[in-house]
């Protein structure tokens, strides 16, 4: 049975009421032709610690917010990085027959009042009725920021701010992709001459992410020092990066999990005899690795999407060569890297990789602090952050 908890009691006829949904089967039947429904039910145990579902009592199907540990660093503070709470928003959907009526837009405006502290928000609009009554057991109203990935351009979610006036919603930033596409790239003829390396299983990838967190924190502090901007980021450990792997699994009839790959990353080795922990033991050295997951635009074409990458200008070519070789072995025609730095984009360009703005999955954030948007730096804006899946052309994950 589905349990619901009201999050808003509004007096206005146009006011939507947000509802917490405690159900694994509340997805719309048309959701990606059932693909996401099957995966979401299968992966419910992965989501449970992170996910709060929300919906409007106007006829709009649910969205989701994923609570995640994040870090920020402020140029005015000498404490380095500080742990905060951030949210990833995903799976916003409106049934076709209920679109163009403003339900989803209003739901997203109200969501700020569920995720953020009231002290970080302007006065609640009188025309919306009473503000949300958020049960304390939800553990929300503590967001420093929230992020989403738009498939309807930049303006829709930008217009979903916490007030009646359009604007001041989620701001698109860093929506770039560096990709290798087999039909456009020269043929890889040999695997000889590759750098020493080890392939990473899912558990290996989780371990590498945990070892990388101190390096990432140091990088964030360095970025603040060099730019004098407040930096923020999610971190890939504690289940965040693992989610984009777990969501790819299917189940046999006896409920045995089946993953599309056995390998989910690669780590370059300074020599052929050191192991994973030794690579990260020296903070003065620069580990080089990539982790990935499988994504798909439909059931017949797969993509390899790099979820996290650490490399220098010197080590990136060797890393990319091995990633491409793995894609070719698995008969995957395209590899995507999100958020590659500008200096590494130029290096990748010399190895038949192309960088361009993304036309979908536009990364956008909403900040709930005092800093202005121009003074914010979103670091490590990579695939491991994203909670939802690539949409099909039937409109799922889109909010017209």
Short mmCIF file of N, CA and C in Angstrom, two decimals, residues 2-159:
data_model
loop_
_atom_site.label_atom_id
_atom_site.label_comp_id
_atom_site.label_asym_id
_atom_site.label_seq_id
_atom_site.Cartn_x
_atom_site.Cartn_y
_atom_site.Cartn_z
N UNK A 2 0.44 2.27 -0.70
CA UNK A 2 1.21 3.51 -0.79
C UNK A 2 0.89 4.41 0.39
N UNK A 3 1.93 4.87 1.08
CA UNK A 3 1.77 5.81 2.17
C UNK A 3 2.13 7.19 1.67
N UNK A 4 1.41 8.21 2.13
CA UNK A 4 1.71 9.57 1.71
C UNK A 4 1.79 10.47 2.92
N UNK A 5 2.65 11.47 2.82
CA UNK A 5 2.76 12.49 3.86
C UNK A 5 2.66 13.83 3.20
N UNK A 6 1.70 14.64 3.60
CA UNK A 6 1.51 15.94 2.98
C UNK A 6 2.66 16.86 3.33
N UNK A 7 3.14 17.57 2.33
CA UNK A 7 4.21 18.55 2.57
C UNK A 7 3.74 19.98 2.38
N UNK A 8 2.50 20.16 1.91
CA UNK A 8 2.01 21.53 1.74
C UNK A 8 0.51 21.53 1.78
N UNK A 9 -0.07 22.37 2.61
CA UNK A 9 -1.51 22.57 2.61
C UNK A 9 -1.75 23.99 2.13
N UNK A 10 -2.20 24.15 0.90
CA UNK A 10 -2.38 25.47 0.33
C UNK A 10 -3.85 25.84 0.26
N UNK A 11 -4.16 27.12 0.44
CA UNK A 11 -5.54 27.58 0.37
C UNK A 11 -5.93 27.97 -1.03
N UNK A 12 -4.93 28.25 -1.89
CA UNK A 12 -5.23 28.69 -3.24
C UNK A 12 -5.61 27.51 -4.13
N UNK A 13 -6.55 27.74 -5.02
CA UNK A 13 -7.00 26.69 -5.92
C UNK A 13 -5.88 26.28 -6.86
N UNK A 14 -4.94 27.18 -7.12
CA UNK A 14 -3.85 26.89 -8.05
C UNK A 14 -2.65 26.27 -7.35
N UNK A 15 -2.72 26.13 -6.04
CA UNK A 15 -1.58 25.63 -5.29
C UNK A 15 -1.52 24.11 -5.34
N UNK A 16 -0.37 23.59 -5.71
CA UNK A 16 -0.17 22.15 -5.68
C UNK A 16 0.29 21.74 -4.29
N UNK A 17 -0.04 20.54 -3.90
CA UNK A 17 0.40 20.01 -2.61
C UNK A 17 1.46 18.95 -2.86
N UNK A 18 2.62 19.13 -2.27
CA UNK A 18 3.67 18.14 -2.40
C UNK A 18 3.39 16.97 -1.46
N UNK A 19 3.66 15.79 -1.94
CA UNK A 19 3.39 14.59 -1.16
C UNK A 19 4.60 13.67 -1.19
N UNK A 20 4.99 13.19 -0.03
CA UNK A 20 6.03 12.17 0.05
C UNK A 20 5.41 10.83 -0.29
N UNK A 21 6.02 10.11 -1.20
CA UNK A 21 5.50 8.82 -1.63
C UNK A 21 6.38 7.71 -1.11
N UNK A 22 5.79 6.79 -0.40
CA UNK A 22 6.52 5.63 0.10
C UNK A 22 6.03 4.41 -0.68
N UNK A 23 6.56 4.27 -1.88
CA UNK A 23 6.09 3.19 -2.75
C UNK A 23 7.13 2.92 -3.80
N UNK A 24 7.36 1.65 -4.12
CA UNK A 24 8.28 1.30 -5.18
C UNK A 24 7.61 1.25 -6.53
N UNK A 25 6.30 1.33 -6.56
CA UNK A 25 5.60 1.09 -7.82
C UNK A 25 4.78 2.29 -8.26
N UNK A 26 5.18 3.49 -7.85
CA UNK A 26 4.40 4.67 -8.18
C UNK A 26 4.89 5.36 -9.45
N UNK A 27 5.67 4.68 -10.25
CA UNK A 27 6.15 5.24 -11.50
C UNK A 27 5.04 5.22 -12.54
N UNK A 28 5.03 6.18 -13.46
CA UNK A 28 4.07 6.12 -14.56
C UNK A 28 4.34 4.91 -15.44
N UNK A 29 3.28 4.31 -15.94
CA UNK A 29 3.44 3.11 -16.75
C UNK A 29 4.22 3.33 -18.02
N UNK A 30 4.22 4.57 -18.53
CA UNK A 30 4.93 4.86 -19.77
C UNK A 30 6.39 5.21 -19.55
N UNK A 31 6.82 5.15 -18.29
CA UNK A 31 8.17 5.62 -17.97
C UNK A 31 9.22 4.79 -18.69
N UNK A 32 9.77 5.36 -19.74
CA UNK A 32 10.80 4.71 -20.54
C UNK A 32 10.39 3.30 -20.95
N UNK A 33 9.12 3.15 -21.34
CA UNK A 33 8.60 1.84 -21.75
C UNK A 33 8.81 0.79 -20.68
N UNK A 34 8.79 1.21 -19.41
CA UNK A 34 8.93 0.27 -18.31
C UNK A 34 10.36 0.00 -17.90
N UNK A 35 11.34 0.51 -18.64
CA UNK A 35 12.74 0.20 -18.34
C UNK A 35 13.14 0.73 -16.98
N UNK A 36 12.82 2.01 -16.70
CA UNK A 36 13.22 2.60 -15.43
C UNK A 36 12.43 1.97 -14.29
N UNK A 37 11.18 1.62 -14.53
CA UNK A 37 10.40 0.95 -13.50
C UNK A 37 11.10 -0.32 -13.05
N UNK A 38 11.51 -1.15 -14.00
CA UNK A 38 12.16 -2.40 -13.64
C UNK A 38 13.45 -2.15 -12.89
N UNK A 39 14.24 -1.20 -13.38
CA UNK A 39 15.52 -0.94 -12.75
C UNK A 39 15.32 -0.34 -11.37
N UNK A 40 14.34 0.55 -11.22
CA UNK A 40 14.14 1.21 -9.95
C UNK A 40 13.67 0.23 -8.89
N UNK A 41 12.79 -0.67 -9.24
CA UNK A 41 12.36 -1.68 -8.30
C UNK A 41 13.54 -2.58 -7.94
N UNK A 42 14.32 -2.96 -8.94
CA UNK A 42 15.47 -3.83 -8.70
C UNK A 42 16.48 -3.16 -7.79
N UNK A 43 16.64 -1.85 -7.94
CA UNK A 43 17.70 -1.15 -7.22
C UNK A 43 17.17 -0.41 -5.99
N UNK A 44 15.97 -0.77 -5.53
CA UNK A 44 15.37 -0.03 -4.43
C UNK A 44 16.27 -0.03 -3.19
N UNK A 45 16.98 -1.14 -2.95
CA UNK A 45 17.84 -1.20 -1.78
C UNK A 45 18.99 -0.23 -1.88
N UNK A 46 19.40 0.12 -3.10
CA UNK A 46 20.48 1.09 -3.28
C UNK A 46 19.96 2.49 -2.99
N UNK A 47 18.72 2.77 -3.38
CA UNK A 47 18.17 4.10 -3.25
C UNK A 47 17.77 4.45 -1.80
N UNK A 48 17.48 3.44 -0.98
CA UNK A 48 16.73 3.69 0.24
C UNK A 48 17.39 4.71 1.15
N UNK A 49 18.71 4.71 1.23
CA UNK A 49 19.39 5.61 2.15
C UNK A 49 19.43 7.04 1.63
N UNK A 50 19.17 7.23 0.39
CA UNK A 50 19.40 8.54 -0.20
C UNK A 50 18.14 9.23 -0.71
N UNK A 51 17.11 8.49 -1.01
CA UNK A 51 16.06 9.00 -1.89
C UNK A 51 14.80 9.38 -1.15
N UNK A 52 14.29 10.57 -1.42
CA UNK A 52 12.97 10.99 -1.00
C UNK A 52 12.17 11.30 -2.26
N UNK A 53 11.01 10.68 -2.39
CA UNK A 53 10.17 10.93 -3.55
C UNK A 53 9.19 12.05 -3.22
N UNK A 54 8.86 12.84 -4.20
CA UNK A 54 7.91 13.92 -3.99
C UNK A 54 7.00 14.00 -5.20
N UNK A 55 5.78 14.46 -4.97
CA UNK A 55 4.82 14.58 -6.06
C UNK A 55 3.85 15.69 -5.74
N UNK A 56 3.21 16.17 -6.77
CA UNK A 56 2.15 17.15 -6.62
C UNK A 56 0.81 16.42 -6.61
N UNK A 57 -0.13 16.91 -5.80
CA UNK A 57 -1.45 16.30 -5.84
C UNK A 57 -2.23 16.74 -7.06
N UNK A 58 -1.78 17.80 -7.72
CA UNK A 58 -2.25 18.01 -9.08
C UNK A 58 -1.67 16.88 -9.91
N UNK A 59 -2.27 16.53 -11.04
CA UNK A 59 -1.89 15.29 -11.72
C UNK A 59 -0.50 15.34 -12.35
N UNK A 60 0.51 15.17 -11.54
CA UNK A 60 1.88 15.10 -12.02
C UNK A 60 2.55 13.92 -11.33
N UNK A 61 3.28 13.12 -12.07
CA UNK A 61 3.92 11.97 -11.47
C UNK A 61 5.17 12.40 -10.72
N UNK A 62 5.73 11.49 -9.90
CA UNK A 62 6.71 11.92 -8.91
C UNK A 62 8.06 12.31 -9.47
N UNK A 63 8.73 13.15 -8.70
CA UNK A 63 10.14 13.38 -8.89
C UNK A 63 10.86 12.77 -7.69
N UNK A 64 12.18 12.97 -7.66
CA UNK A 64 12.96 12.40 -6.57
C UNK A 64 14.06 13.36 -6.16
N UNK A 65 14.39 13.36 -4.90
CA UNK A 65 15.58 14.08 -4.43
C UNK A 65 16.46 13.10 -3.68
N UNK A 66 17.77 13.17 -3.96
CA UNK A 66 18.74 12.26 -3.37
C UNK A 66 19.65 13.04 -2.43
N UNK A 67 19.57 12.74 -1.13
CA UNK A 67 20.41 13.43 -0.16
C UNK A 67 21.82 12.86 -0.22
N UNK A 68 22.80 13.76 -0.29
CA UNK A 68 24.18 13.32 -0.45
C UNK A 68 25.13 14.19 0.36
N UNK A 69 26.18 13.57 0.83
CA UNK A 69 27.24 14.32 1.48
C UNK A 69 27.99 15.13 0.44
N UNK A 70 28.24 16.39 0.76
CA UNK A 70 28.96 17.28 -0.16
C UNK A 70 29.98 18.07 0.64
N UNK A 71 30.84 18.77 -0.06
CA UNK A 71 31.82 19.62 0.61
C UNK A 71 31.84 20.98 -0.06
N UNK A 72 32.16 21.99 0.73
CA UNK A 72 32.36 23.34 0.21
C UNK A 72 33.66 23.89 0.79
N UNK A 73 34.20 24.89 0.14
CA UNK A 73 35.37 25.61 0.66
C UNK A 73 35.18 27.08 0.34
N UNK A 74 35.43 27.91 1.33
CA UNK A 74 35.19 29.34 1.21
C UNK A 74 36.50 30.10 1.32
N UNK A 75 36.73 31.08 0.45
CA UNK A 75 38.00 31.81 0.50
C UNK A 75 38.20 32.60 1.80
N UNK A 76 37.12 32.87 2.51
CA UNK A 76 37.24 33.62 3.76
C UNK A 76 37.52 32.72 4.96
N UNK A 77 37.55 31.41 4.73
CA UNK A 77 37.77 30.47 5.82
C UNK A 77 39.14 29.81 5.68
N UNK A 78 39.77 29.57 6.81
CA UNK A 78 41.08 28.90 6.81
C UNK A 78 40.94 27.42 7.18
N UNK A 79 39.72 26.91 7.25
CA UNK A 79 39.48 25.55 7.70
C UNK A 79 39.53 24.52 6.59
N UNK A 80 39.80 24.92 5.37
CA UNK A 80 39.79 23.98 4.25
C UNK A 80 38.36 23.65 3.84
N UNK A 81 38.11 22.40 3.51
CA UNK A 81 36.78 22.02 3.09
C UNK A 81 35.88 21.73 4.29
N UNK A 82 34.60 21.96 4.09
CA UNK A 82 33.61 21.75 5.13
C UNK A 82 32.52 20.82 4.59
N UNK A 83 32.12 19.85 5.37
CA UNK A 83 31.08 18.91 4.93
C UNK A 83 29.70 19.54 5.08
N UNK A 84 28.89 19.43 4.03
CA UNK A 84 27.53 19.96 4.03
C UNK A 84 26.61 18.92 3.39
N UNK A 85 25.33 19.24 3.32
CA UNK A 85 24.36 18.37 2.67
C UNK A 85 23.90 19.00 1.36
N UNK A 86 23.92 18.20 0.30
CA UNK A 86 23.40 18.62 -0.99
C UNK A 86 22.39 17.60 -1.49
N UNK A 87 21.62 17.98 -2.49
CA UNK A 87 20.60 17.08 -3.04
C UNK A 87 20.71 17.03 -4.55
N UNK A 88 20.54 15.83 -5.09
CA UNK A 88 20.41 15.65 -6.52
C UNK A 88 18.96 15.36 -6.84
N UNK A 89 18.39 16.09 -7.79
CA UNK A 89 16.98 15.97 -8.15
C UNK A 89 16.88 15.24 -9.47
N UNK A 90 15.98 14.26 -9.54
CA UNK A 90 15.89 13.44 -10.75
C UNK A 90 14.46 12.97 -10.97
N UNK A 91 14.23 12.42 -12.16
CA UNK A 91 12.99 11.72 -12.48
C UNK A 91 11.77 12.61 -12.38
N UNK A 92 11.86 13.83 -12.85
CA UNK A 92 10.69 14.70 -12.90
C UNK A 92 9.89 14.36 -14.16
N UNK A 93 8.61 14.11 -13.99
CA UNK A 93 7.80 13.62 -15.10
C UNK A 93 6.36 14.12 -14.97
N UNK A 94 5.78 14.51 -16.08
CA UNK A 94 4.37 14.86 -16.14
C UNK A 94 3.71 14.03 -17.23
N UNK A 95 2.60 13.35 -16.96
CA UNK A 95 1.92 12.59 -18.01
C UNK A 95 1.55 13.50 -19.17
N UNK A 96 1.63 13.01 -20.39
CA UNK A 96 1.36 13.86 -21.56
C UNK A 96 0.03 14.61 -21.48
N UNK A 97 -1.00 13.95 -20.97
CA UNK A 97 -2.32 14.59 -20.95
C UNK A 97 -2.43 15.68 -19.90
N UNK A 98 -1.44 15.80 -19.00
CA UNK A 98 -1.50 16.81 -17.94
C UNK A 98 -0.47 17.91 -18.13
N UNK A 99 0.19 17.94 -19.27
CA UNK A 99 1.24 18.94 -19.50
C UNK A 99 0.64 20.29 -19.91
N UNK A 100 1.52 21.30 -19.91
CA UNK A 100 1.18 22.67 -20.30
C UNK A 100 0.21 23.33 -19.32
N UNK A 101 0.15 22.84 -18.07
CA UNK A 101 -0.74 23.43 -17.07
C UNK A 101 0.02 23.97 -15.86
N UNK A 102 1.34 23.86 -15.89
CA UNK A 102 2.15 24.44 -14.84
C UNK A 102 2.33 23.60 -13.60
N UNK A 103 1.86 22.33 -13.61
CA UNK A 103 1.96 21.51 -12.41
C UNK A 103 3.41 21.23 -12.02
N UNK A 104 4.19 20.77 -12.99
CA UNK A 104 5.58 20.42 -12.67
C UNK A 104 6.38 21.65 -12.27
N UNK A 105 6.15 22.77 -12.94
CA UNK A 105 6.89 23.99 -12.61
C UNK A 105 6.60 24.41 -11.17
N UNK A 106 5.34 24.35 -10.79
CA UNK A 106 5.00 24.76 -9.43
C UNK A 106 5.57 23.77 -8.41
N UNK A 107 5.55 22.49 -8.74
CA UNK A 107 6.13 21.50 -7.85
C UNK A 107 7.61 21.80 -7.61
N UNK A 108 8.33 22.16 -8.68
CA UNK A 108 9.75 22.45 -8.53
C UNK A 108 9.98 23.72 -7.72
N UNK A 109 9.09 24.70 -7.84
CA UNK A 109 9.22 25.91 -7.01
C UNK A 109 9.04 25.58 -5.53
N UNK A 110 8.07 24.73 -5.25
CA UNK A 110 7.82 24.34 -3.86
C UNK A 110 8.94 23.49 -3.29
N UNK A 111 9.66 22.80 -4.16
CA UNK A 111 10.71 21.90 -3.67
C UNK A 111 11.80 22.65 -2.90
N UNK A 112 12.08 23.89 -3.29
CA UNK A 112 13.06 24.68 -2.54
C UNK A 112 12.66 24.76 -1.06
N UNK A 113 11.35 24.85 -0.82
CA UNK A 113 10.85 25.02 0.55
C UNK A 113 10.88 23.72 1.34
N UNK A 114 11.14 22.63 0.65
CA UNK A 114 11.30 21.34 1.32
C UNK A 114 12.78 21.05 1.60
N UNK A 115 13.65 21.41 0.66
CA UNK A 115 15.07 21.05 0.76
C UNK A 115 15.89 22.05 1.57
N UNK A 116 15.63 23.33 1.41
CA UNK A 116 16.50 24.36 1.98
C UNK A 116 16.03 24.82 3.35
N UNK A 117 16.95 25.34 4.17
CA UNK A 117 16.53 25.96 5.44
C UNK A 117 15.66 27.19 5.15
N UNK A 118 14.65 27.40 5.95
CA UNK A 118 13.77 28.57 5.73
C UNK A 118 14.56 29.88 5.84
N UNK A 119 15.61 29.88 6.64
CA UNK A 119 16.41 31.09 6.81
C UNK A 119 17.14 31.48 5.53
N UNK A 120 17.29 30.53 4.60
CA UNK A 120 18.00 30.80 3.35
C UNK A 120 17.07 31.24 2.24
N UNK A 121 15.77 31.33 2.52
CA UNK A 121 14.78 31.61 1.49
C UNK A 121 14.08 32.94 1.77
N UNK A 122 13.52 33.56 0.74
CA UNK A 122 12.74 34.80 0.93
C UNK A 122 11.39 34.48 1.56
N UNK A 123 10.58 35.48 1.86
CA UNK A 123 9.25 35.21 2.42
C UNK A 123 8.42 34.32 1.48
N UNK A 124 7.64 33.44 2.07
CA UNK A 124 6.82 32.53 1.28
C UNK A 124 5.67 33.31 0.64
N UNK A 125 5.43 33.11 -0.68
CA UNK A 125 4.38 33.87 -1.37
C UNK A 125 2.99 33.62 -0.78
N UNK A 126 2.27 34.69 -0.46
CA UNK A 126 0.94 34.56 0.12
C UNK A 126 -0.02 33.86 -0.84
N UNK A 127 0.16 34.08 -2.14
CA UNK A 127 -0.76 33.49 -3.11
C UNK A 127 -0.65 31.98 -3.19
N UNK A 128 0.41 31.41 -2.59
CA UNK A 128 0.59 29.96 -2.59
C UNK A 128 -0.05 29.30 -1.36
N UNK A 129 -0.65 30.08 -0.50
CA UNK A 129 -1.23 29.50 0.70
C UNK A 129 -0.22 29.40 1.81
N UNK A 130 -0.32 28.33 2.60
CA UNK A 130 0.61 28.12 3.71
C UNK A 130 1.88 27.44 3.21
N UNK A 131 3.01 27.73 3.84
CA UNK A 131 4.26 27.07 3.43
C UNK A 131 4.24 25.58 3.77
N UNK A 132 5.13 24.82 3.19
CA UNK A 132 5.15 23.38 3.44
C UNK A 132 5.34 23.05 4.92
N UNK A 133 4.60 22.05 5.36
CA UNK A 133 4.81 21.47 6.68
C UNK A 133 5.66 20.21 6.47
N UNK A 134 6.93 20.31 6.77
CA UNK A 134 7.87 19.25 6.45
C UNK A 134 8.13 18.40 7.70
N UNK A 135 7.75 17.12 7.69
CA UNK A 135 8.00 16.27 8.86
C UNK A 135 9.49 16.20 9.19
N UNK A 136 9.81 16.31 10.46
CA UNK A 136 11.22 16.30 10.87
C UNK A 136 11.91 15.00 10.51
N UNK A 137 11.14 13.88 10.49
CA UNK A 137 11.76 12.59 10.22
C UNK A 137 12.29 12.47 8.80
N UNK A 138 11.90 13.39 7.91
CA UNK A 138 12.45 13.35 6.56
C UNK A 138 13.92 13.74 6.52
N UNK A 139 14.35 14.51 7.51
CA UNK A 139 15.76 14.91 7.55
C UNK A 139 16.16 15.88 6.46
N UNK A 140 15.21 16.70 6.00
CA UNK A 140 15.51 17.66 4.94
C UNK A 140 15.55 19.07 5.52
N UNK A 141 15.35 20.08 4.68
CA UNK A 141 15.48 21.48 5.05
C UNK A 141 16.89 21.79 5.59
N UNK A 142 17.87 21.17 4.98
CA UNK A 142 19.26 21.36 5.40
C UNK A 142 20.20 21.51 4.21
N UNK A 143 19.66 21.78 3.04
CA UNK A 143 20.48 21.82 1.82
C UNK A 143 21.35 23.07 1.75
N UNK A 144 22.61 22.88 1.43
CA UNK A 144 23.47 23.99 1.05
C UNK A 144 23.29 24.30 -0.42
N UNK A 145 23.01 23.27 -1.21
CA UNK A 145 22.72 23.43 -2.63
C UNK A 145 21.99 22.20 -3.13
N UNK A 146 21.40 22.32 -4.31
CA UNK A 146 20.79 21.17 -4.99
C UNK A 146 21.16 21.25 -6.46
N UNK A 147 21.16 20.11 -7.13
CA UNK A 147 21.52 20.07 -8.54
C UNK A 147 20.51 19.22 -9.30
N UNK A 148 20.41 19.46 -10.58
CA UNK A 148 19.61 18.63 -11.48
C UNK A 148 20.24 18.67 -12.86
N UNK A 149 19.72 17.81 -13.75
CA UNK A 149 20.26 17.71 -15.11
C UNK A 149 19.09 17.82 -16.07
N UNK A 150 19.01 18.96 -16.75
CA UNK A 150 17.83 19.30 -17.55
C UNK A 150 17.89 18.73 -18.95
N UNK A 151 16.78 18.17 -19.38
CA UNK A 151 16.61 17.74 -20.78
C UNK A 151 15.63 18.64 -21.51
N UNK A 152 15.31 19.80 -20.93
CA UNK A 152 14.40 20.74 -21.57
C UNK A 152 15.04 22.12 -21.69
N UNK A 153 16.35 22.14 -21.87
CA UNK A 153 17.05 23.41 -22.05
C UNK A 153 17.37 24.09 -20.73
N UNK A 154 17.87 25.33 -20.84
CA UNK A 154 18.35 26.05 -19.67
C UNK A 154 17.27 26.83 -18.93
N UNK A 155 16.22 27.24 -19.64
CA UNK A 155 15.32 28.24 -19.09
C UNK A 155 14.23 27.68 -18.18
N UNK A 156 13.78 26.44 -18.44
CA UNK A 156 12.64 25.93 -17.67
C UNK A 156 12.96 25.89 -16.19
N UNK A 157 14.03 25.21 -15.82
CA UNK A 157 14.35 25.09 -14.40
C UNK A 157 14.93 26.38 -13.83
N UNK A 158 15.52 27.20 -14.68
CA UNK A 158 15.97 28.51 -14.22
C UNK A 158 14.79 29.34 -13.75
N UNK A 159 13.65 29.15 -14.39
CA UNK A 159 12.46 29.89 -14.01
C UNK A 159 11.76 29.38 -12.77
#
